[in-house]
Coordinates of C-alpha atoms in Angstrom, one line a residue:
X1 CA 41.6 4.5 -11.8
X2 CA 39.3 2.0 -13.8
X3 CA 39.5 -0.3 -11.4
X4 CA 38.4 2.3 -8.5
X5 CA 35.4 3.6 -11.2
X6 CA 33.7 0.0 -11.7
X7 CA 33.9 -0.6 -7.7
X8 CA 31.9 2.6 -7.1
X9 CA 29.8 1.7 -9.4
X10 CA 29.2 -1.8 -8.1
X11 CA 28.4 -0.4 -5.0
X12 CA 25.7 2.1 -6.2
X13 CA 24.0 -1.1 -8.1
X14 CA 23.7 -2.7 -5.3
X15 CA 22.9 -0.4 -2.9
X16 CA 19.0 -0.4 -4.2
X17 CA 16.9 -3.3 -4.3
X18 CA 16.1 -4.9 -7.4
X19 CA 12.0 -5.7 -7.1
X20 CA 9.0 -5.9 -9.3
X21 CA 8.3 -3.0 -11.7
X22 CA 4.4 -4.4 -11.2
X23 CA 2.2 -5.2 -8.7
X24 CA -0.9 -7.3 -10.0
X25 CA -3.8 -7.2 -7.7
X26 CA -7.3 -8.5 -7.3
X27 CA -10.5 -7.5 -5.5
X28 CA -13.9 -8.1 -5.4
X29 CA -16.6 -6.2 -7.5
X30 CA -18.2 -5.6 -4.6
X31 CA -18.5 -2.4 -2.9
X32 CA -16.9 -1.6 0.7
X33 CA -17.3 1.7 1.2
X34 CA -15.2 3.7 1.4
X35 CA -12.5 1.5 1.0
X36 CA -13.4 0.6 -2.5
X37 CA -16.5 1.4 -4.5
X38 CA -18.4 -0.3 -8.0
X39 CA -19.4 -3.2 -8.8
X40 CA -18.5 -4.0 -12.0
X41 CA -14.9 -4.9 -13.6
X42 CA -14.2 -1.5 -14.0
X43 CA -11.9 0.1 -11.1
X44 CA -13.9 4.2 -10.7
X45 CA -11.9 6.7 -12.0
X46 CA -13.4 9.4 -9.6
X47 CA -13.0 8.3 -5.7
X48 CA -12.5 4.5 -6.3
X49 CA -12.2 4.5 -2.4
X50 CA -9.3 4.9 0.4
X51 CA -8.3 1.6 0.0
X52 CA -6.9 1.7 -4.0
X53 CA -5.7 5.8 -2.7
X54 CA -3.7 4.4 -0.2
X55 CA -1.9 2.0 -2.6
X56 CA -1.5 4.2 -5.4
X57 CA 0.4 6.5 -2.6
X58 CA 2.7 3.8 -1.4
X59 CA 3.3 3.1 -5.2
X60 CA 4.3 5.6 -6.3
X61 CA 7.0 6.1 -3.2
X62 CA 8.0 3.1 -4.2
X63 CA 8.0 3.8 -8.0
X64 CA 5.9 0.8 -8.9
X65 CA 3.2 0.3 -11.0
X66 CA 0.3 -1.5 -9.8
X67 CA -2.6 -2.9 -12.2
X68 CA -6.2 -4.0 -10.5
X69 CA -8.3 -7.1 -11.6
X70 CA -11.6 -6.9 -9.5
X71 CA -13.2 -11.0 -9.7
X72 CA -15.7 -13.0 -7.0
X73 CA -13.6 -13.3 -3.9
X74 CA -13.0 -17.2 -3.8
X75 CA -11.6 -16.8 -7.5
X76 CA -9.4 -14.1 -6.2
X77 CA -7.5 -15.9 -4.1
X78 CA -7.3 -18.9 -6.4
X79 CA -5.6 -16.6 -8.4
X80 CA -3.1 -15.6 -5.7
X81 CA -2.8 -19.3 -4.7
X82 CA -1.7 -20.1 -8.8
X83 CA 0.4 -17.1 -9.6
X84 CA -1.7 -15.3 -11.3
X85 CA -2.4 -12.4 -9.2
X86 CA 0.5 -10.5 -6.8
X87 CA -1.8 -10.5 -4.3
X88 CA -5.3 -9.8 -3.0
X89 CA -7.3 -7.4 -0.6
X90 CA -8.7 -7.2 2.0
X91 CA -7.6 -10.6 3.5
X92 CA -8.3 -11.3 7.1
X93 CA -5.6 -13.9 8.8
X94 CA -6.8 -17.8 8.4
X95 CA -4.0 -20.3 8.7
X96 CA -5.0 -21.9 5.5
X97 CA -4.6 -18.7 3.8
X98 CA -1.2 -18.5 5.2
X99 CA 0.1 -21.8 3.2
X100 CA -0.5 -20.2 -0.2
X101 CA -0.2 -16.5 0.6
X102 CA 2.0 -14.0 2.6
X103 CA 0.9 -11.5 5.6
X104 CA 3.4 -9.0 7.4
X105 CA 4.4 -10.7 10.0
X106 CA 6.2 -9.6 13.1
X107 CA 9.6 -10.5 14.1
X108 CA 8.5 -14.4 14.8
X109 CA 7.7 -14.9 10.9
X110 CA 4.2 -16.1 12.7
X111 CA 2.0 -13.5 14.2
X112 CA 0.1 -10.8 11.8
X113 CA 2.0 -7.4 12.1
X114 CA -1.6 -5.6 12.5
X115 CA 0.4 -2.3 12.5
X116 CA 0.7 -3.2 8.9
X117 CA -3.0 -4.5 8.4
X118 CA -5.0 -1.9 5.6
X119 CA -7.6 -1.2 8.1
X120 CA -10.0 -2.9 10.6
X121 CA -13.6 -4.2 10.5
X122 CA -16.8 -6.0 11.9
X123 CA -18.8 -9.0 11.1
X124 CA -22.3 -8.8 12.3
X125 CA -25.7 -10.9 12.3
X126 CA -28.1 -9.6 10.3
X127 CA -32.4 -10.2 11.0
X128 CA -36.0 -9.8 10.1
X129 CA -36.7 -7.2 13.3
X130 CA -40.1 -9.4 13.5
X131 CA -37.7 -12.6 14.2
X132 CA -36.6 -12.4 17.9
X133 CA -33.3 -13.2 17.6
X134 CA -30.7 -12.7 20.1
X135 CA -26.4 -13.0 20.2
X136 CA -25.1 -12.9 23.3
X137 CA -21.2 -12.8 21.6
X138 CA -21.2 -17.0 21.8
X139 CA -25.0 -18.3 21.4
X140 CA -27.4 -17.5 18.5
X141 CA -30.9 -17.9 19.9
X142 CA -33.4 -18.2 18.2
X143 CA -32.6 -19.6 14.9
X144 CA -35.7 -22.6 15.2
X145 CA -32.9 -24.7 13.7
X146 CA -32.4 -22.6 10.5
X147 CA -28.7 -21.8 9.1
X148 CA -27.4 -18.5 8.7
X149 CA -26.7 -17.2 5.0
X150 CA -22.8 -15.8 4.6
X151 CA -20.8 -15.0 1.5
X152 CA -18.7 -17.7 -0.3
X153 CA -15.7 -17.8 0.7
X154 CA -15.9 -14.6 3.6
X155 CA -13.4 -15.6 6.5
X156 CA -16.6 -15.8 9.3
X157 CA -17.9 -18.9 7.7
X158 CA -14.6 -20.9 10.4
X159 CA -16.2 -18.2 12.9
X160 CA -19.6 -20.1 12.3
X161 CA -19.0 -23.3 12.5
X162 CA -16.4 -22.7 15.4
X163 CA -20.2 -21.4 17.4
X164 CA -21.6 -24.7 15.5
X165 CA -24.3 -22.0 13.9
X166 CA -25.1 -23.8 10.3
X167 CA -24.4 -22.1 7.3
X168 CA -25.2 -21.5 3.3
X169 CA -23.3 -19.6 1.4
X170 CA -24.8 -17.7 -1.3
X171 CA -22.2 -15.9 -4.2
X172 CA -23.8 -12.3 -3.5
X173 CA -24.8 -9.8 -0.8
X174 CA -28.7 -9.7 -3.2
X175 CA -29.3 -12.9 -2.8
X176 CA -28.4 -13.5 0.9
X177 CA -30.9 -10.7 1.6
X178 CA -33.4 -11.9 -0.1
X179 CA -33.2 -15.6 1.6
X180 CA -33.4 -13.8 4.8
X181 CA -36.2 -11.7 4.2
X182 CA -38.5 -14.7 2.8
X183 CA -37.4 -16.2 5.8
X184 CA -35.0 -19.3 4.2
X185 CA -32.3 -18.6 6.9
X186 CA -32.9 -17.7 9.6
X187 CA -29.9 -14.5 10.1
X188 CA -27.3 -13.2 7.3
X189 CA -23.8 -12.8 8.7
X190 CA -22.0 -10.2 7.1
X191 CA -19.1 -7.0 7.2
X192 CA -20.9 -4.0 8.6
X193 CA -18.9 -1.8 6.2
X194 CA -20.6 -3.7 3.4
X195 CA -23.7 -4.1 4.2
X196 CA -24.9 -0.8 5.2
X197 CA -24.3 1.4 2.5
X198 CA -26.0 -1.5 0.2
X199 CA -29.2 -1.2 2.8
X200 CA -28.9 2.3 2.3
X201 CA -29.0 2.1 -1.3
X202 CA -31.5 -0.5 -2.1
X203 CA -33.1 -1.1 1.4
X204 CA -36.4 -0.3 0.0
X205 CA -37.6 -4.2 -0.2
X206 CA -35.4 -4.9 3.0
X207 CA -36.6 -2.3 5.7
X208 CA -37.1 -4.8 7.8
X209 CA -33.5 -6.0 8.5
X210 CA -31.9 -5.2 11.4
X211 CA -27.9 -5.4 13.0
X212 CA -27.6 -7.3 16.5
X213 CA -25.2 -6.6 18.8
X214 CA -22.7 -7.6 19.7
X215 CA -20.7 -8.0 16.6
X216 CA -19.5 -11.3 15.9
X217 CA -16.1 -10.3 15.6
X218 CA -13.6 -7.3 14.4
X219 CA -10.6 -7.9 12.6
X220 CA -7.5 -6.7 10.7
X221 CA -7.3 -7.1 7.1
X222 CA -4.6 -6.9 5.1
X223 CA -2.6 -6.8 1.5
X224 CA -2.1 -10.8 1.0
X225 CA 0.4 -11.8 -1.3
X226 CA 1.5 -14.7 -3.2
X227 CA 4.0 -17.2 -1.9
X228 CA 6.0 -16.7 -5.3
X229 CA 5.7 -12.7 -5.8
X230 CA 6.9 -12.4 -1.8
X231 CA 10.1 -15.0 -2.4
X232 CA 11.0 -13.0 -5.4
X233 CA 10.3 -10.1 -4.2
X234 CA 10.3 -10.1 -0.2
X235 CA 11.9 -6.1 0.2
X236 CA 8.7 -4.7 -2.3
X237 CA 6.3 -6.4 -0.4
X238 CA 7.5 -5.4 2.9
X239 CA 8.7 -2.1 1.5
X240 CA 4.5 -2.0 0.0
X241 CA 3.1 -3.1 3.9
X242 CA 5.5 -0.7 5.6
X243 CA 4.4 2.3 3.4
X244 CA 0.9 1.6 3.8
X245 CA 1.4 1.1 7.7
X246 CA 3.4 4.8 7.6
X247 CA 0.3 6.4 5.4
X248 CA -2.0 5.3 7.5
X249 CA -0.4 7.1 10.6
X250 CA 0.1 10.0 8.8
X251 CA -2.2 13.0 8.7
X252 CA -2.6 11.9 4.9
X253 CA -4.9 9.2 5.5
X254 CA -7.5 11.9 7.3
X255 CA -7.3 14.1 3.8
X256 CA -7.8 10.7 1.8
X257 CA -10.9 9.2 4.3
X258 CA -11.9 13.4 4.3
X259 CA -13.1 12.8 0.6
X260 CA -15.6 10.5 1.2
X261 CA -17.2 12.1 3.7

């Protein structure tokens, strides 16, 4: 009878995964509406964006706690690189993010699973409307020989250089407007998603910056975690992308994008 007792019990011990109780992870202070909103350390308490609802939902059907550290997006993922942080978000694929971090992958280990990507968004060129620049979806024209501003680190800088458009990167969206406007570079490349609403808010000294289209590119972006956090703990973290792929094709993620309408 003992004997028969401990094997049950063995097998209800085993039958669960033994994972994480935390999640650690980073993202900018930067905001993305709506996916995630502030700017300072601090993550909002009211509507901190779909992005940190959506996790909190997959955590808690996952009964995990997750903790956020929002830090400038190159010492993000220096952090995932080290250890320090779980993961980071929103990642777009680049191969050399791949050797330090994890995406969801499909059943070839290789490709990105975009199924299980957080969501989707555009990079776009940025101008003075005076300027007369043109993008034709390969050629800049235009530029007069002047490099295009981008965001330290932002995944459109291999984009760039792939189109051999120059570049200087600048730490902040501020001060990549304000080279463009005084005319230092000659376009700003940037995510639409983040871009607008800050033109919206502060756009009074920058009414004269306008989007070209085409975009320069639209992308899935993901939950990227460490290479240490996914070996010792591969079923959370593809437990975490599977509940965030299931959320987000649920009629959940309409109430959840509804409140920042």
């Amino acid at each position: 009878m003992f004997r028969i007792c401990c094997a049950a019990v063995s097998v209800v011990l085993f039958a669960y995964p033994a994972w994480a109780e935390t999640i650690r992870l980073v993202y900018e202070p930067v905001e993305n509406p709506p996916r995630y909103y502030g700017t300072t350390a601090q993550v909002p308490n009211n509507k901190p964006g779909v992005t940190i609802e959506v996790f909190r939902e997959a955590a808690r059907r996952l009964n995990v706690t997750l903790t956020f550290e929002r830090v400038p997006w190159k010492r993000g993922l220096f952090m995932v690189e080290t250890g320090e942080s779980d993961g980071i978000f929103h990642a777009s694929y680049r191969p050399e993010r791949a050797e330090f971090g994890v995406y969801p992958t499909l059943a070839d280990g290789r490709t990105p699973d975009q199924s299980r990507a957080v969501f989707f968004q555009s990079y776009s060129f940025y101008v003075r409307r005076e300027a007369g620049l043109s993008f034709d979806g390969r050629r800049l024209s235009g530029t007069q020989g002047r490099a295009v501003a981008v965001t330290r680190g932002y995944s459109v800088i291999g984009e760039l250089k792939a189109l051999g458009i120059p570049i200087e990167e600048e730490r902040t969206q501020t001060l990549n407007l304000a080279k463009l406007d005084n005319g230092r570079v000659a376009a700003y490349a940037e995510l639409d998603n983040m871009i607008a609403p800050y033109l919206a808010e502060h756009g009074g000294p920058f009414t004269g910056i306008v989007k070209l289209r085409p975009a320069i590119s639209e992308k899935a972006y993901y939950l990227l975690f460490s290479k240490p956090f996914y070996k010792n703990n591969t079923k959370l973290a593809d437990a975490f992308w599977n509940e965030i792929r299931a959320i987000n094709n649920s009629p959940l993620i309409g109430e959840i994008i509804g409140k920042y309408r």
